[in-house]
Amino acid sequence: DTAVSQTPKYLVTQMGNDKSIKCEQNLGHDTMYWYKQDSKKFLKIMFSYNNKELIINETVPNRFSPKSPDKAHLNLHINSLELGDSAVYFCASRYRENTEAFFGQGTRLTVV
Amino acid sequence: RKEVEQDPGPFNVPEGATVAFNCTYSNSASQSFFWYRQDCRKEPKLLMSVYSSGNEDGRFTAQLNRASQYISLLIRDSKLSDSATYLCVVTPYTGGFKTIFGAGTRLFVKA
């Protein structure tokens, strides 16, 4: 069983569209994250939820909206996609602070 | 100054070589430290945690120097399979939900 799973794995879409990426973890962790890895391979934290509560919200455009229906799921909705949103988006979870983070396989988003 | 800095490399080494990477961090209150490994087009995976007393796992040794604010990773007897990007990860303060990733150091091990 995959511990942290994201869908879709690949997403190609046109500018201006709205898209969602889903993430689920079966590790029983309380904390989940969204990271963005751009073309320079720099991995930046975007959001974090702890037990469905938003605890980290980095400087991210309002077009990005995370949603956590329960502590096993963290979805990312992106409105009005722009070329600069093209990147790999990783979901991650961890048991508690200062422990290992487990990553999903990533969603490679290409905006054309 | 960036919160976490790494030499991006690439480091090109022959099989069997010993190679070392350093990573510096800017926040002296940083609490926890890790090395992750990321293969091309894959997700990052934990390689090892870095404790104040250091940490060794087979051919891999990690050290923490709080006074100089850096962590290091030493790989002995490099294998072809060690080729990857090594990411330094720092939790900058207590209540460590936020983790900061370095940009990574690329390692190529050649036959």
mmCIF file of C-alpha atoms in Angstrom:
data_model
loop_
_atom_site.group_PDB
_atom_site.id
_atom_site.type_symbol
_atom_site.label_atom_id
_atom_site.label_comp_id
_atom_site.label_asym_id
_atom_site.label_seq_id
_atom_site.Cartn_x
_atom_site.Cartn_y
_atom_site.Cartn_z
ATOM 1 C CA ASP A 1 0.000 0.000 0.000
ATOM 2 C CA THR A 2 1.240 3.458 -0.886
ATOM 3 C CA ALA A 3 1.690 5.546 2.250
ATOM 4 C CA VAL A 4 1.129 8.963 0.643
ATOM 5 C CA SER A 5 -0.646 8.979 -2.690
ATOM 6 C CA GLN A 6 -1.343 11.868 -5.005
ATOM 7 C CA THR A 7 -3.513 12.116 -8.070
ATOM 8 C CA PRO A 8 -3.039 12.848 -10.841
ATOM 9 C CA LYS A 9 0.622 12.095 -11.460
ATOM 10 C CA TYR A 10 0.692 14.288 -14.563
ATOM 11 C CA LEU A 11 -1.503 17.251 -15.388
ATOM 12 C CA VAL A 12 -1.307 19.299 -18.569
ATOM 13 C CA THR A 13 -3.732 22.185 -18.830
ATOM 14 C CA GLN A 14 -4.225 25.543 -20.467
ATOM 15 C CA MET A 15 -3.714 28.926 -18.888
ATOM 16 C CA GLY A 16 -6.776 30.210 -17.122
ATOM 17 C CA ASN A 17 -8.155 26.795 -16.202
ATOM 18 C CA ASP A 18 -8.948 25.634 -12.675
ATOM 19 C CA LYS A 19 -7.540 22.313 -11.493
ATOM 20 C CA SER A 20 -7.303 20.222 -8.341
ATOM 21 C CA ILE A 21 -4.712 17.810 -7.012
ATOM 22 C CA LYS A 22 -5.676 15.248 -4.406
ATOM 23 C CA CYS A 23 -3.593 13.708 -1.658
ATOM 24 C CA GLU A 24 -4.317 10.917 0.776
ATOM 25 C CA GLN A 25 -2.139 9.345 3.463
ATOM 26 C CA ASN A 26 -2.794 6.066 5.270
ATOM 27 C CA LEU A 27 -0.091 6.510 7.905
ATOM 28 C CA GLY A 28 -2.353 7.958 10.562
ATOM 29 C CA HIS A 29 -0.338 11.181 10.603
ATOM 30 C CA ASP A 30 -1.853 14.392 11.901
ATOM 31 C CA THR A 31 0.136 16.801 9.743
ATOM 32 C CA MET A 32 0.082 17.163 5.976
ATOM 33 C CA TYR A 33 1.864 19.516 3.596
ATOM 34 C CA TRP A 34 1.953 20.825 0.080
ATOM 35 C CA TYR A 35 5.348 21.634 -1.415
ATOM 36 C CA LYS A 36 6.207 23.101 -4.800
ATOM 37 C CA GLN A 37 9.393 22.122 -6.630
ATOM 38 C CA ASP A 38 10.161 24.408 -9.523
ATOM 39 C CA SER A 39 12.444 23.983 -12.522
ATOM 40 C CA LYS A 40 15.452 24.881 -10.396
ATOM 41 C CA LYS A 41 14.582 21.933 -8.143
ATOM 42 C CA PHE A 42 14.055 24.142 -5.119
ATOM 43 C CA LEU A 43 11.486 22.562 -2.790
ATOM 44 C CA LYS A 44 9.319 25.226 -1.120
ATOM 45 C CA ILE A 45 6.660 24.716 1.505
ATOM 46 C CA MET A 46 3.260 26.123 0.557
ATOM 47 C CA PHE A 47 0.757 24.962 3.170
ATOM 48 C CA SER A 48 0.492 22.713 6.161
ATOM 49 C CA TYR A 49 -2.498 21.339 8.009
ATOM 50 C CA ASN A 50 -2.442 19.755 11.429
ATOM 51 C CA ASN A 51 -5.546 17.763 12.248
ATOM 52 C CA LYS A 52 -7.531 19.641 9.592
ATOM 53 C CA GLU A 53 -6.387 23.036 10.855
ATOM 54 C CA LEU A 54 -4.268 25.296 8.642
ATOM 55 C CA ILE A 55 -1.000 25.968 10.505
ATOM 56 C CA ILE A 56 1.348 27.116 7.776
ATOM 57 C CA ASN A 57 0.391 29.388 4.932
ATOM 58 C CA GLU A 58 3.418 30.685 3.096
ATOM 59 C CA THR A 59 3.353 33.563 0.671
ATOM 60 C CA VAL A 60 1.315 31.862 -2.004
ATOM 61 C CA PRO A 61 -1.100 33.549 -4.448
ATOM 62 C CA ASN A 62 -4.749 33.449 -3.430
ATOM 63 C CA ARG A 63 -5.397 31.348 -6.505
ATOM 64 C CA PHE A 64 -4.072 28.404 -4.486
ATOM 65 C CA SER A 65 -6.516 27.046 -1.927
ATOM 66 C CA PRO A 66 -5.888 23.945 0.166
ATOM 67 C CA LYS A 67 -8.708 21.929 1.663
ATOM 68 C CA SER A 68 -8.534 19.216 4.280
ATOM 69 C CA PRO A 69 -11.827 17.331 4.608
ATOM 70 C CA ASP A 70 -10.261 15.039 7.217
ATOM 71 C CA LYS A 71 -6.769 14.505 8.565
ATOM 72 C CA ALA A 72 -6.005 11.794 5.997
ATOM 73 C CA HIS A 73 -6.706 14.042 3.012
ATOM 74 C CA LEU A 74 -5.284 17.322 1.806
ATOM 75 C CA ASN A 75 -6.310 18.639 -1.582
ATOM 76 C CA LEU A 76 -4.978 21.604 -3.513
ATOM 77 C CA HIS A 77 -7.183 23.651 -5.793
ATOM 78 C CA ILE A 78 -5.651 26.136 -8.196
ATOM 79 C CA ASN A 79 -7.712 28.792 -9.956
ATOM 80 C CA SER A 80 -6.813 30.684 -13.116
ATOM 81 C CA LEU A 81 -3.653 28.730 -13.814
ATOM 82 C CA GLU A 82 -0.626 30.653 -15.054
ATOM 83 C CA LEU A 83 2.483 29.540 -16.926
ATOM 84 C CA GLY A 84 4.552 30.131 -13.794
ATOM 85 C CA ASP A 85 2.524 27.541 -11.905
ATOM 86 C CA SER A 86 4.221 24.798 -13.916
ATOM 87 C CA ALA A 87 6.144 22.708 -11.395
ATOM 88 C CA VAL A 88 6.045 19.468 -9.482
ATOM 89 C CA TYR A 89 3.737 19.598 -6.481
ATOM 90 C CA PHE A 90 4.488 17.217 -3.634
ATOM 91 C CA CYS A 91 2.179 16.243 -0.840
ATOM 92 C CA ALA A 92 3.793 15.063 2.404
ATOM 93 C CA SER A 93 2.769 13.959 5.852
ATOM 94 C CA ARG A 94 4.481 13.523 9.186
ATOM 95 C CA TYR A 95 3.542 12.036 12.541
ATOM 96 C CA ARG A 96 4.453 15.124 14.571
ATOM 97 C CA GLU A 97 6.857 18.031 14.474
ATOM 98 C CA ASN A 98 10.559 17.361 14.079
ATOM 99 C CA THR A 99 9.962 13.898 12.652
ATOM 100 C CA GLU A 100 10.497 12.436 9.206
ATOM 101 C CA ALA A 101 8.223 13.632 6.419
ATOM 102 C CA PHE A 102 6.891 11.096 3.927
ATOM 103 C CA PHE A 103 6.286 12.349 0.419
ATOM 104 C CA GLY A 104 3.863 11.401 -2.293
ATOM 105 C CA GLN A 105 5.180 10.692 -5.781
ATOM 106 C CA GLY A 106 4.459 14.232 -6.948
ATOM 107 C CA THR A 107 2.133 15.791 -9.499
ATOM 108 C CA ARG A 108 3.888 17.231 -12.528
ATOM 109 C CA LEU A 109 1.791 20.213 -13.576
ATOM 110 C CA THR A 110 2.396 21.790 -16.971
ATOM 111 C CA VAL A 111 0.491 24.915 -17.921
ATOM 112 C CA VAL A 112 0.501 25.707 -21.635
ATOM 113 C CA ARG B 1 21.376 35.068 3.487
ATOM 114 C CA LYS B 2 19.254 32.031 2.655
ATOM 115 C CA GLU B 3 17.879 30.037 5.561
ATOM 116 C CA VAL B 4 19.519 26.851 4.312
ATOM 117 C CA GLU B 5 22.373 26.836 1.822
ATOM 118 C CA GLN B 6 24.040 24.005 -0.019
ATOM 119 C CA ASP B 7 26.645 23.797 -2.746
ATOM 120 C CA PRO B 8 24.560 22.701 -5.756
ATOM 121 C CA GLY B 9 27.473 20.779 -7.275
ATOM 122 C CA PRO B 10 27.496 18.649 -9.264
ATOM 123 C CA PHE B 11 30.037 16.489 -7.552
ATOM 124 C CA ASN B 12 31.474 13.952 -9.987
ATOM 125 C CA VAL B 13 33.328 11.165 -8.215
ATOM 126 C CA PRO B 14 34.573 7.694 -9.180
ATOM 127 C CA GLU B 15 33.182 4.574 -7.559
ATOM 128 C CA GLY B 16 34.845 3.880 -4.250
ATOM 129 C CA ALA B 17 35.601 7.526 -3.529
ATOM 130 C CA THR B 18 34.724 9.359 -0.335
ATOM 131 C CA VAL B 19 32.686 12.514 -0.790
ATOM 132 C CA ALA B 20 31.426 15.088 1.693
ATOM 133 C CA PHE B 21 28.724 17.729 1.502
ATOM 134 C CA ASN B 22 28.108 20.631 3.848
ATOM 135 C CA CYS B 23 24.975 22.590 4.490
ATOM 136 C CA THR B 24 24.790 25.854 6.414
ATOM 137 C CA TYR B 25 21.742 27.242 8.172
ATOM 138 C CA SER B 26 21.086 30.783 9.317
ATOM 139 C CA ASN B 27 18.785 30.355 12.335
ATOM 140 C CA SER B 28 20.751 29.461 15.435
ATOM 141 C CA ALA B 29 17.528 28.307 17.128
ATOM 142 C CA SER B 30 17.073 25.519 14.596
ATOM 143 C CA GLN B 31 15.921 22.342 16.262
ATOM 144 C CA SER B 32 16.137 19.357 13.980
ATOM 145 C CA PHE B 33 18.156 18.391 10.961
ATOM 146 C CA PHE B 34 17.871 15.782 8.276
ATOM 147 C CA TRP B 35 19.422 14.629 5.032
ATOM 148 C CA TYR B 36 17.024 13.540 2.320
ATOM 149 C CA ARG B 37 17.826 11.910 -0.976
ATOM 150 C CA GLN B 38 15.967 12.678 -4.187
ATOM 151 C CA ASP B 39 16.403 10.623 -7.340
ATOM 152 C CA CYS B 40 15.620 12.133 -10.717
ATOM 153 C CA ARG B 41 11.867 12.658 -11.147
ATOM 154 C CA LYS B 42 11.119 11.005 -7.815
ATOM 155 C CA GLU B 43 9.988 12.195 -4.412
ATOM 156 C CA PRO B 44 12.457 13.052 -1.640
ATOM 157 C CA LYS B 45 13.083 10.267 0.877
ATOM 158 C CA LEU B 46 14.717 10.424 4.261
ATOM 159 C CA LEU B 47 18.344 9.332 4.207
ATOM 160 C CA MET B 48 19.138 10.001 7.838
ATOM 161 C CA SER B 49 18.461 12.261 10.767
ATOM 162 C CA VAL B 50 21.294 14.364 12.153
ATOM 163 C CA TYR B 51 21.698 14.320 15.909
ATOM 164 C CA SER B 52 23.900 16.507 18.074
ATOM 165 C CA SER B 53 26.106 13.485 18.689
ATOM 166 C CA GLY B 54 26.301 12.682 14.990
ATOM 167 C CA ASN B 55 24.791 9.730 13.209
ATOM 168 C CA GLU B 56 26.265 6.865 11.216
ATOM 169 C CA ASP B 57 24.457 4.400 8.999
ATOM 170 C CA GLY B 58 26.702 2.075 7.062
ATOM 171 C CA ARG B 59 28.691 4.137 4.577
ATOM 172 C CA PHE B 60 26.907 7.346 5.534
ATOM 173 C CA THR B 61 27.902 9.657 8.388
ATOM 174 C CA ALA B 62 26.122 12.864 9.326
ATOM 175 C CA GLN B 63 27.475 15.498 11.688
ATOM 176 C CA LEU B 64 26.059 18.646 13.251
ATOM 177 C CA ASN B 65 28.171 21.648 14.186
ATOM 178 C CA ARG B 66 25.959 24.066 16.099
ATOM 179 C CA ALA B 67 28.708 26.568 16.789
ATOM 180 C CA SER B 68 29.358 27.075 13.076
ATOM 181 C CA GLN B 69 25.767 26.326 12.097
ATOM 182 C CA TYR B 70 26.319 23.621 9.553
ATOM 183 C CA ILE B 71 25.597 19.969 9.021
ATOM 184 C CA SER B 72 27.616 17.585 6.926
ATOM 185 C CA LEU B 73 27.134 14.309 5.116
ATOM 186 C CA LEU B 74 30.013 11.968 4.384
ATOM 187 C CA ILE B 75 29.632 9.094 1.964
ATOM 188 C CA ARG B 76 32.377 6.476 1.970
ATOM 189 C CA ASP B 77 33.048 3.896 -0.747
ATOM 190 C CA SER B 78 30.649 5.566 -3.188
ATOM 191 C CA LYS B 79 28.438 3.324 -5.311
ATOM 192 C CA LEU B 80 26.851 4.062 -8.672
ATOM 193 C CA SER B 81 23.495 3.876 -6.902
ATOM 194 C CA ASP B 82 24.464 6.808 -4.683
ATOM 195 C CA SER B 83 24.002 9.128 -7.666
ATOM 196 C CA ALA B 84 21.179 11.453 -6.644
ATOM 197 C CA THR B 85 20.458 14.885 -5.218
ATOM 198 C CA TYR B 86 21.027 15.229 -1.483
ATOM 199 C CA LEU B 87 18.777 17.689 0.305
ATOM 200 C CA CYS B 88 19.608 19.281 3.612
ATOM 201 C CA VAL B 89 16.521 19.885 5.762
ATOM 202 C CA VAL B 90 16.283 22.128 8.806
ATOM 203 C CA THR B 91 13.446 22.832 11.199
ATOM 204 C CA PRO B 92 14.102 26.453 12.136
ATOM 205 C CA TYR B 93 12.410 26.756 15.519
ATOM 206 C CA THR B 94 10.557 24.914 18.215
ATOM 207 C CA GLY B 95 7.085 23.775 17.314
ATOM 208 C CA GLY B 96 8.788 22.412 14.264
ATOM 209 C CA PHE B 97 6.022 21.867 11.766
ATOM 210 C CA LYS B 98 7.818 24.085 9.284
ATOM 211 C CA THR B 99 10.773 22.535 7.531
ATOM 212 C CA ILE B 100 13.158 24.311 5.225
ATOM 213 C CA PHE B 101 14.775 22.402 2.395
ATOM 214 C CA GLY B 102 18.091 23.326 0.888
ATOM 215 C CA ALA B 103 18.298 23.460 -2.891
ATOM 216 C CA GLY B 104 20.192 20.174 -2.941
ATOM 217 C CA THR B 105 23.619 18.934 -3.939
ATOM 218 C CA ARG B 106 23.837 16.748 -7.020
ATOM 219 C CA LEU B 107 26.148 13.759 -6.883
ATOM 220 C CA PHE B 108 27.221 11.679 -9.860
ATOM 221 C CA VAL B 109 29.188 8.530 -9.162
ATOM 222 C CA LYS B 110 31.014 7.170 -12.218
ATOM 223 C CA ALA B 111 32.242 3.677 -12.951
#
